[in-house]
mmCIF file of C-alpha atoms and ligand atoms in Angstrom:
data_model
loop_
_atom_site.group_PDB
_atom_site.id
_atom_site.type_symbol
_atom_site.label_atom_id
_atom_site.label_comp_id
_atom_site.label_asym_id
_atom_site.label_seq_id
_atom_site.Cartn_x
_atom_site.Cartn_y
_atom_site.Cartn_z
ATOM 1 C CA UNK A 1 0.237 0.108 -0.420
ATOM 2 C CA UNK A 2 2.212 2.711 -1.672
ATOM 3 C CA UNK A 3 -0.483 5.269 -1.572
ATOM 4 C CA UNK A 4 -1.571 6.728 -5.332
ATOM 5 C CA UNK A 5 1.518 7.829 -7.725
ATOM 6 C CA UNK A 6 -0.183 10.902 -10.127
ATOM 7 C CA UNK A 7 1.449 8.650 -13.290
ATOM 8 C CA UNK A 8 -0.595 5.877 -12.351
ATOM 9 C CA UNK A 9 -4.091 5.705 -13.277
ATOM 10 C CA UNK A 10 -5.460 3.083 -11.389
ATOM 11 C CA UNK A 11 -9.255 3.961 -12.435
ATOM 12 C CA UNK A 12 -10.243 5.114 -15.568
ATOM 13 C CA UNK A 13 -13.152 7.482 -16.889
ATOM 14 C CA UNK A 14 -15.131 4.217 -18.084
ATOM 15 C CA UNK A 15 -14.278 3.548 -13.906
ATOM 16 C CA UNK A 16 -12.599 0.075 -15.237
ATOM 17 C CA UNK A 17 -9.153 -0.837 -13.510
ATOM 18 C CA UNK A 18 -5.806 -1.136 -14.425
ATOM 19 C CA UNK A 19 -6.162 -4.909 -16.388
ATOM 20 C CA UNK A 20 -10.075 -4.002 -17.661
ATOM 21 C CA UNK A 21 -11.817 -4.777 -14.531
ATOM 22 C CA UNK A 22 -15.241 -3.487 -12.990
ATOM 23 C CA UNK A 23 -14.436 -3.063 -8.976
ATOM 24 C CA UNK A 24 -16.611 -5.549 -8.367
ATOM 25 C CA UNK A 25 -14.190 -7.701 -10.692
ATOM 26 C CA UNK A 26 -12.565 -10.915 -9.683
ATOM 27 C CA UNK A 27 -9.846 -12.217 -11.298
ATOM 28 C CA UNK A 28 -10.129 -15.756 -13.549
ATOM 29 C CA UNK A 29 -10.138 -18.295 -10.883
ATOM 30 C CA UNK A 30 -9.084 -21.676 -12.059
ATOM 31 C CA UNK A 31 -9.281 -24.656 -9.279
ATOM 32 C CA UNK A 32 -7.593 -28.833 -9.738
ATOM 33 C CA UNK A 33 -8.277 -30.968 -7.118
ATOM 34 C CA UNK A 34 -5.886 -34.240 -7.005
ATOM 35 C CA UNK A 35 -2.939 -32.633 -8.853
ATOM 36 C CA UNK A 36 0.263 -34.700 -6.701
ATOM 37 C CA UNK A 37 0.398 -38.209 -6.577
ATOM 38 C CA UNK A 38 2.478 -38.610 -3.668
ATOM 39 C CA UNK A 39 0.413 -36.832 -1.151
ATOM 40 C CA UNK A 40 -2.293 -37.708 1.062
ATOM 41 C CA UNK A 41 -4.257 -34.724 -1.079
ATOM 42 C CA UNK A 42 -3.547 -31.783 -2.836
ATOM 43 C CA UNK A 43 -4.685 -28.692 -4.955
ATOM 44 C CA UNK A 44 -3.431 -26.097 -8.207
ATOM 45 C CA UNK A 45 -4.947 -22.499 -8.152
ATOM 46 C CA UNK A 46 -4.562 -19.853 -10.942
ATOM 47 C CA UNK A 47 -6.108 -16.826 -10.406
ATOM 48 C CA UNK A 48 -5.076 -14.463 -12.451
ATOM 49 C CA UNK A 49 -1.619 -14.870 -12.555
ATOM 50 C CA UNK A 50 -0.728 -16.257 -9.072
ATOM 51 C CA UNK A 51 0.072 -19.849 -9.714
ATOM 52 C CA UNK A 52 -0.424 -22.015 -6.554
ATOM 53 C CA UNK A 53 0.552 -25.402 -5.356
ATOM 54 C CA UNK A 54 -0.914 -26.698 -2.074
ATOM 55 C CA UNK A 55 -0.917 -30.766 -0.957
ATOM 56 C CA UNK A 56 -2.399 -31.913 2.069
ATOM 57 C CA UNK A 57 -0.093 -34.911 4.313
ATOM 58 C CA UNK A 58 -1.988 -36.346 7.784
ATOM 59 C CA UNK A 59 -4.012 -36.840 9.475
ATOM 60 C CA UNK A 60 -0.121 -38.324 10.971
ATOM 61 C CA UNK A 61 1.670 -39.213 13.882
ATOM 62 C CA UNK A 62 2.565 -35.147 14.860
ATOM 63 C CA UNK A 63 6.489 -34.467 14.968
ATOM 64 C CA UNK A 64 8.144 -33.094 17.779
ATOM 65 C CA UNK A 65 6.241 -35.242 19.921
ATOM 66 C CA UNK A 66 5.928 -32.141 22.460
ATOM 67 C CA UNK A 67 3.598 -30.277 20.038
ATOM 68 C CA UNK A 68 1.373 -33.566 19.938
ATOM 69 C CA UNK A 69 -2.352 -32.582 22.028
ATOM 70 C CA UNK A 70 -3.753 -35.557 23.204
ATOM 71 C CA UNK A 71 -7.319 -34.263 22.142
ATOM 72 C CA UNK A 72 -6.993 -33.014 19.440
ATOM 73 C CA UNK A 73 -4.880 -32.108 15.760
ATOM 74 C CA UNK A 74 -2.678 -30.061 14.558
ATOM 75 C CA UNK A 75 -3.808 -27.956 11.491
ATOM 76 C CA UNK A 76 0.562 -26.793 10.665
ATOM 77 C CA UNK A 77 0.639 -24.903 7.865
ATOM 78 C CA UNK A 78 3.871 -23.977 5.938
ATOM 79 C CA UNK A 79 3.048 -20.936 3.030
ATOM 80 C CA UNK A 80 6.455 -20.603 0.875
ATOM 81 C CA UNK A 81 6.962 -18.496 -1.968
ATOM 82 C CA UNK A 82 9.694 -20.079 -4.861
ATOM 83 C CA UNK A 83 12.441 -17.314 -5.279
ATOM 84 C CA UNK A 84 11.741 -17.346 -9.455
ATOM 85 C CA UNK A 85 7.677 -16.230 -7.824
ATOM 86 C CA UNK A 86 8.337 -12.779 -7.788
ATOM 87 C CA UNK A 87 10.379 -9.991 -9.715
ATOM 88 C CA UNK A 88 13.390 -9.782 -7.963
ATOM 89 C CA UNK A 89 13.801 -13.393 -7.161
ATOM 90 C CA UNK A 90 12.929 -13.733 -3.017
ATOM 91 C CA UNK A 91 15.835 -15.484 -1.143
ATOM 92 C CA UNK A 92 14.820 -18.747 -0.298
ATOM 93 C CA UNK A 93 13.852 -20.064 2.925
ATOM 94 C CA UNK A 94 11.153 -18.718 5.762
ATOM 95 C CA UNK A 95 11.167 -15.100 6.427
ATOM 96 C CA UNK A 96 9.169 -13.081 8.969
ATOM 97 C CA UNK A 97 6.385 -12.973 5.762
ATOM 98 C CA UNK A 98 5.959 -16.569 5.121
ATOM 99 C CA UNK A 99 5.353 -17.554 9.038
ATOM 100 C CA UNK A 100 3.366 -14.755 9.413
ATOM 101 C CA UNK A 101 0.945 -16.446 6.430
ATOM 102 C CA UNK A 102 1.194 -19.849 7.453
ATOM 103 C CA UNK A 103 0.500 -19.040 10.492
ATOM 104 C CA UNK A 104 -2.822 -17.259 9.622
ATOM 105 C CA UNK A 105 -3.918 -20.048 7.416
ATOM 106 C CA UNK A 106 -3.518 -22.750 9.477
ATOM 107 C CA UNK A 107 -5.581 -20.956 12.208
ATOM 108 C CA UNK A 108 -8.412 -20.606 9.225
ATOM 109 C CA UNK A 109 -8.370 -23.925 8.293
ATOM 110 C CA UNK A 110 -8.169 -25.244 12.110
ATOM 111 C CA UNK A 111 -11.586 -23.838 12.811
ATOM 112 C CA UNK A 112 -12.844 -25.470 10.310
ATOM 113 C CA UNK A 113 -11.466 -28.709 9.997
ATOM 114 C CA UNK A 114 -12.982 -31.807 12.565
ATOM 115 C CA UNK A 115 -9.631 -31.910 14.622
ATOM 116 C CA UNK A 116 -11.252 -33.894 17.948
ATOM 117 C CA UNK A 117 -11.144 -36.795 15.322
ATOM 118 C CA UNK A 118 -7.644 -37.632 15.264
ATOM 119 C CA UNK A 119 -5.857 -36.503 18.845
ATOM 120 C CA UNK A 120 -1.902 -36.471 18.719
ATOM 121 C CA UNK A 121 -2.231 -36.420 15.299
ATOM 122 C CA UNK A 122 -0.618 -33.493 13.308
ATOM 123 C CA UNK A 123 -2.349 -32.663 9.363
ATOM 124 C CA UNK A 124 0.269 -30.734 7.358
ATOM 125 C CA UNK A 125 -0.638 -28.384 4.697
ATOM 126 C CA UNK A 126 2.478 -27.217 2.331
ATOM 127 C CA UNK A 127 1.442 -24.339 0.383
ATOM 128 C CA UNK A 128 4.111 -23.149 -2.183
ATOM 129 C CA UNK A 129 3.772 -20.119 -4.671
ATOM 130 C CA UNK A 130 5.168 -20.380 -8.852
ATOM 131 C CA UNK A 131 4.435 -17.717 -9.579
ATOM 132 C CA UNK A 132 3.006 -14.306 -7.238
ATOM 133 C CA UNK A 133 0.793 -11.687 -8.143
ATOM 134 C CA UNK A 134 -0.589 -10.206 -5.050
ATOM 135 C CA UNK A 135 -3.083 -12.113 -3.504
ATOM 136 C CA UNK A 136 -1.165 -15.763 -2.652
ATOM 137 C CA UNK A 137 -2.527 -15.540 0.972
ATOM 138 C CA UNK A 138 -6.176 -15.650 -0.243
ATOM 139 C CA UNK A 139 -4.921 -18.350 -3.337
ATOM 140 C CA UNK A 140 -3.223 -20.333 -0.774
ATOM 141 C CA UNK A 141 -6.118 -20.642 1.587
ATOM 142 C CA UNK A 142 -8.141 -21.833 -1.274
ATOM 143 C CA UNK A 143 -5.909 -24.223 -2.389
ATOM 144 C CA UNK A 144 -5.481 -25.632 1.112
ATOM 145 C CA UNK A 145 -9.157 -25.852 1.607
ATOM 146 C CA UNK A 146 -9.815 -27.905 -1.595
ATOM 147 C CA UNK A 147 -6.332 -30.314 -1.037
ATOM 148 C CA UNK A 148 -7.859 -30.909 2.159
ATOM 149 C CA UNK A 149 -11.164 -32.299 1.062
ATOM 150 C CA UNK A 150 -9.511 -33.761 -1.919
ATOM 151 C CA UNK A 151 -7.142 -36.041 1.504
ATOM 152 C CA UNK A 152 -10.250 -36.529 2.934
ATOM 153 C CA UNK A 153 -9.687 -34.919 6.053
ATOM 154 C CA UNK A 154 -13.880 -34.158 8.019
ATOM 155 C CA UNK A 155 -14.137 -30.424 7.858
ATOM 156 C CA UNK A 156 -17.596 -28.002 8.357
ATOM 157 C CA UNK A 157 -17.135 -27.337 5.307
ATOM 158 C CA UNK A 158 -14.626 -26.214 2.821
ATOM 159 C CA UNK A 159 -12.792 -22.223 3.919
ATOM 160 C CA UNK A 160 -12.771 -19.344 0.406
ATOM 161 C CA UNK A 161 -11.036 -16.961 0.543
ATOM 162 C CA UNK A 162 -10.265 -13.521 -1.131
ATOM 163 C CA UNK A 163 -9.321 -10.086 -0.955
ATOM 164 C CA UNK A 164 -11.033 -6.462 -1.519
ATOM 165 C CA UNK A 165 -9.512 -3.122 -1.440
ATOM 166 C CA UNK A 166 -9.032 0.436 -2.210
ATOM 167 C CA UNK A 167 -8.057 1.701 -4.895
ATOM 168 C CA UNK A 168 -7.211 5.561 -6.547
ATOM 169 C CA UNK A 169 -10.934 6.130 -3.529
ATOM 170 C CA UNK A 170 -12.555 3.254 -4.552
ATOM 171 C CA UNK A 171 -13.669 -0.227 -2.855
ATOM 172 C CA UNK A 172 -12.623 -3.202 -5.179
ATOM 173 C CA UNK A 173 -12.806 -6.767 -5.615
ATOM 174 C CA UNK A 174 -8.955 -8.626 -5.444
ATOM 175 C CA UNK A 175 -6.401 -5.937 -5.836
ATOM 176 C CA UNK A 176 -4.049 -7.232 -8.573
ATOM 177 C CA UNK A 177 -0.241 -6.337 -7.865
ATOM 178 C CA UNK A 178 -0.027 -2.775 -9.152
ATOM 179 C CA UNK A 179 -3.205 -1.966 -7.171
ATOM 180 C CA UNK A 180 -1.694 -3.584 -4.063
ATOM 181 C CA UNK A 181 1.368 -1.102 -4.723
ATOM 182 C CA UNK A 182 0.053 1.244 -5.470
ATOM 183 C CA UNK A 183 -3.673 1.368 -3.715
ATOM 184 C CA UNK A 184 -4.618 3.077 -0.394
ATOM 185 C CA UNK A 185 -5.821 -0.288 1.304
ATOM 186 C CA UNK A 186 -6.486 -3.991 1.478
ATOM 187 C CA UNK A 187 -8.325 -6.984 2.850
ATOM 188 C CA UNK A 188 -7.604 -10.095 2.539
ATOM 189 C CA UNK A 189 -10.757 -11.857 3.791
ATOM 190 C CA UNK A 190 -11.213 -15.858 4.958
ATOM 191 C CA UNK A 191 -15.105 -17.535 4.941
ATOM 192 C CA UNK A 192 -17.411 -20.318 5.741
ATOM 193 C CA UNK A 193 -20.209 -20.513 3.440
ATOM 194 C CA UNK A 194 -21.629 -22.961 5.099
ATOM 195 C CA UNK A 195 -22.074 -20.609 8.828
ATOM 196 C CA UNK A 196 -21.041 -17.251 8.242
ATOM 197 C CA UNK A 197 -17.413 -17.542 10.092
ATOM 198 C CA UNK A 198 -15.228 -15.398 8.615
ATOM 199 C CA UNK A 199 -12.460 -17.409 10.137
ATOM 200 C CA UNK A 200 -9.436 -14.801 8.127
ATOM 201 C CA UNK A 201 -9.293 -11.291 8.177
ATOM 202 C CA UNK A 202 -6.624 -8.375 7.824
ATOM 203 C CA UNK A 203 -5.990 -5.417 6.916
ATOM 204 C CA UNK A 204 -3.769 -3.071 5.388
ATOM 205 C CA UNK A 205 -4.146 1.028 5.282
ATOM 206 C CA UNK A 206 -6.953 3.192 5.896
ATOM 207 C CA UNK A 207 -10.556 2.499 5.279
ATOM 208 C CA UNK A 208 -13.584 4.723 6.408
ATOM 209 C CA UNK A 209 -16.217 2.351 8.512
ATOM 210 C CA UNK A 210 -18.447 2.732 5.532
ATOM 211 C CA UNK A 211 -15.442 1.499 2.752
ATOM 212 C CA UNK A 212 -14.980 -1.188 5.279
ATOM 213 C CA UNK A 213 -18.136 -3.003 6.165
ATOM 214 C CA UNK A 214 -18.540 -2.559 1.738
ATOM 215 C CA UNK A 215 -15.292 -4.854 1.265
ATOM 216 C CA UNK A 216 -15.973 -7.219 3.761
ATOM 217 C CA UNK A 217 -19.136 -7.255 2.114
ATOM 218 C CA UNK A 218 -18.003 -7.694 -1.579
ATOM 219 C CA UNK A 219 -15.106 -10.331 -0.644
ATOM 220 C CA UNK A 220 -17.553 -12.283 1.268
ATOM 221 C CA UNK A 221 -20.267 -12.701 -2.198
ATOM 222 C CA UNK A 222 -16.666 -13.089 -4.118
ATOM 223 C CA UNK A 223 -16.191 -15.997 -1.288
ATOM 224 C CA UNK A 224 -19.555 -17.509 -2.288
ATOM 225 C CA UNK A 225 -18.377 -17.725 -5.925
ATOM 226 C CA UNK A 226 -14.996 -18.913 -4.920
ATOM 227 C CA UNK A 227 -16.661 -21.379 -3.458
ATOM 228 C CA UNK A 228 -18.630 -22.880 -5.853
ATOM 229 C CA UNK A 229 -15.578 -23.017 -8.462
ATOM 230 C CA UNK A 230 -13.693 -25.323 -5.672
ATOM 231 C CA UNK A 231 -16.782 -27.766 -4.752
ATOM 232 C CA UNK A 232 -16.667 -27.994 -8.934
ATOM 233 C CA UNK A 233 -13.019 -29.203 -8.384
ATOM 234 C CA UNK A 234 -13.798 -31.288 -6.668
ATOM 235 C CA UNK A 235 -16.317 -33.090 -8.174
ATOM 236 C CA UNK A 236 -15.188 -33.228 -10.946
ATOM 237 C CA UNK A 237 -11.866 -34.713 -9.614
ATOM 238 C CA UNK A 238 -14.423 -37.761 -7.920
ATOM 239 C CA UNK A 239 -15.955 -37.924 -10.353
ATOM 240 C CA UNK A 240 -13.336 -38.293 -12.793
ATOM 241 C CA UNK A 241 -12.084 -41.434 -11.006
ATOM 242 C CA UNK A 242 -15.287 -43.263 -10.518
ATOM 243 C CA UNK A 243 -15.114 -42.920 -14.458
ATOM 244 C CA UNK A 244 -10.841 -44.579 -14.210
ATOM 245 C CA UNK A 245 -13.022 -47.490 -11.780
ATOM 246 C CA UNK A 246 -15.020 -48.131 -14.493
ATOM 247 C CA UNK A 247 -12.773 -48.749 -16.774
ATOM 248 C CA UNK A 248 -10.358 -50.361 -14.485
ATOM 249 C CA UNK A 249 -13.461 -52.405 -13.917
ATOM 250 C CA UNK A 250 -14.831 -53.318 -17.721
ATOM 251 C CA UNK A 251 -11.216 -54.284 -18.549
ATOM 252 C CA UNK A 252 -11.124 -58.410 -18.474
ATOM 253 C CA UNK A 253 -8.058 -59.704 -16.131
ATOM 254 C CA UNK A 254 -4.970 -60.706 -17.594
ATOM 255 C CA UNK A 255 -4.039 -63.881 -16.951
ATOM 256 C CA UNK A 256 -1.172 -64.641 -15.268
ATOM 257 C CA UNK A 257 1.961 -65.885 -16.375
ATOM 258 C CA UNK A 258 3.005 -69.422 -15.961
ATOM 259 C CA UNK A 259 2.910 -72.207 -13.500
HETATM 260 O O1 LIG B 1 0.237 -12.344 -1.661
HETATM 261 P P1 LIG B 1 -0.191 -11.733 -0.303
HETATM 262 O O2 LIG B 1 -1.113 -10.160 -1.588
HETATM 263 O O3 LIG B 1 -1.129 -12.474 0.345
HETATM 264 O O4 LIG B 1 0.749 -10.400 0.509
HETATM 265 P P2 LIG B 1 1.414 -9.578 0.257
HETATM 266 O O5 LIG B 1 2.645 -9.478 1.495
HETATM 267 O O6 LIG B 1 0.259 -8.997 0.274
HETATM 268 O O7 LIG B 1 1.747 -9.938 -0.788
HETATM 269 C C1 LIG B 1 2.018 -9.082 -1.998
HETATM 270 C C2 LIG B 1 2.474 -9.459 -4.048
HETATM 271 O O8 LIG B 1 3.342 -8.608 -3.053
HETATM 272 C C3 LIG B 1 3.418 -10.880 -3.604
HETATM 273 O O9 LIG B 1 1.840 -11.378 -3.998
HETATM 274 C C4 LIG B 1 3.181 -11.388 -4.570
HETATM 275 O O10 LIG B 1 3.343 -10.469 -5.754
HETATM 276 C C5 LIG B 1 4.960 -9.509 -4.258
HETATM 277 N N1 LIG B 1 6.075 -10.032 -3.360
HETATM 278 C C6 LIG B 1 6.719 -9.496 -3.934
HETATM 279 O O11 LIG B 1 7.144 -9.329 -5.236
HETATM 280 N N2 LIG B 1 8.387 -10.023 -3.202
HETATM 281 C C7 LIG B 1 7.727 -10.572 -1.621
HETATM 282 N N3 LIG B 1 8.993 -11.300 -1.190
HETATM 283 C C8 LIG B 1 6.903 -10.994 -1.515
HETATM 284 C C9 LIG B 1 5.908 -10.599 -1.873
#
């Protein structure tokens, strides 16, 4: 949030944004579930120019053991940005920002997972940002909840996420990179459609109470759409797998060789 520089017009005369979107328009979102063979569950998300992979392992024995909770599972998220994901090469390894994002995503997911079903275990969620263009925490959380569902982890609902914000004195949905750099505010939000709970909410920049309400409402409406796209990805994945099973069953078993 750097304040609007005079040479960059974030909203034009027609009220359209730098990439041609209307203020309440989200970037195109595509989700695919079950993309990694060796993870228990996985999902790939392309959201505008963001490309994010999520993988889930577990529930499995929690290490180190002193972190084990005898009453519930621990949801441990690890958010990482690849060095090549941003314009200026990112120094590899964890930093303050990735710790923060890992923590808020772990907390958001803990709200929906039935952790009490799996005492002493850990559910490990890895989020790898392959290409970043603002909004990666929302893309990461959206991908992670699809990956959890793909892993068969029981949950109240999927968490859907989307940000709203303010650019050129206008409340807008789903900020892109230029808007994030030069805009006035950014509010990433994680939402559980079934219960109406907000499980992630941050704010960077300044907004009046009215602008904040408008932004939150806009983000919640977008989360409902994100949730449908998440469900469609899971339906596609599972209808494809059952088609695979049907096809496999249709093939007669080959006679075994030798005595
Ligand atoms: O990605 P998100 O909007 O959730 O988090 P952010 O901290 O507001 O970062 C906004 C954007 O800045 C990222 O999506 C990246 O495109 C970019 N960024 C970067 O270029 N280099 C970094 N070390 C971190 C972020």
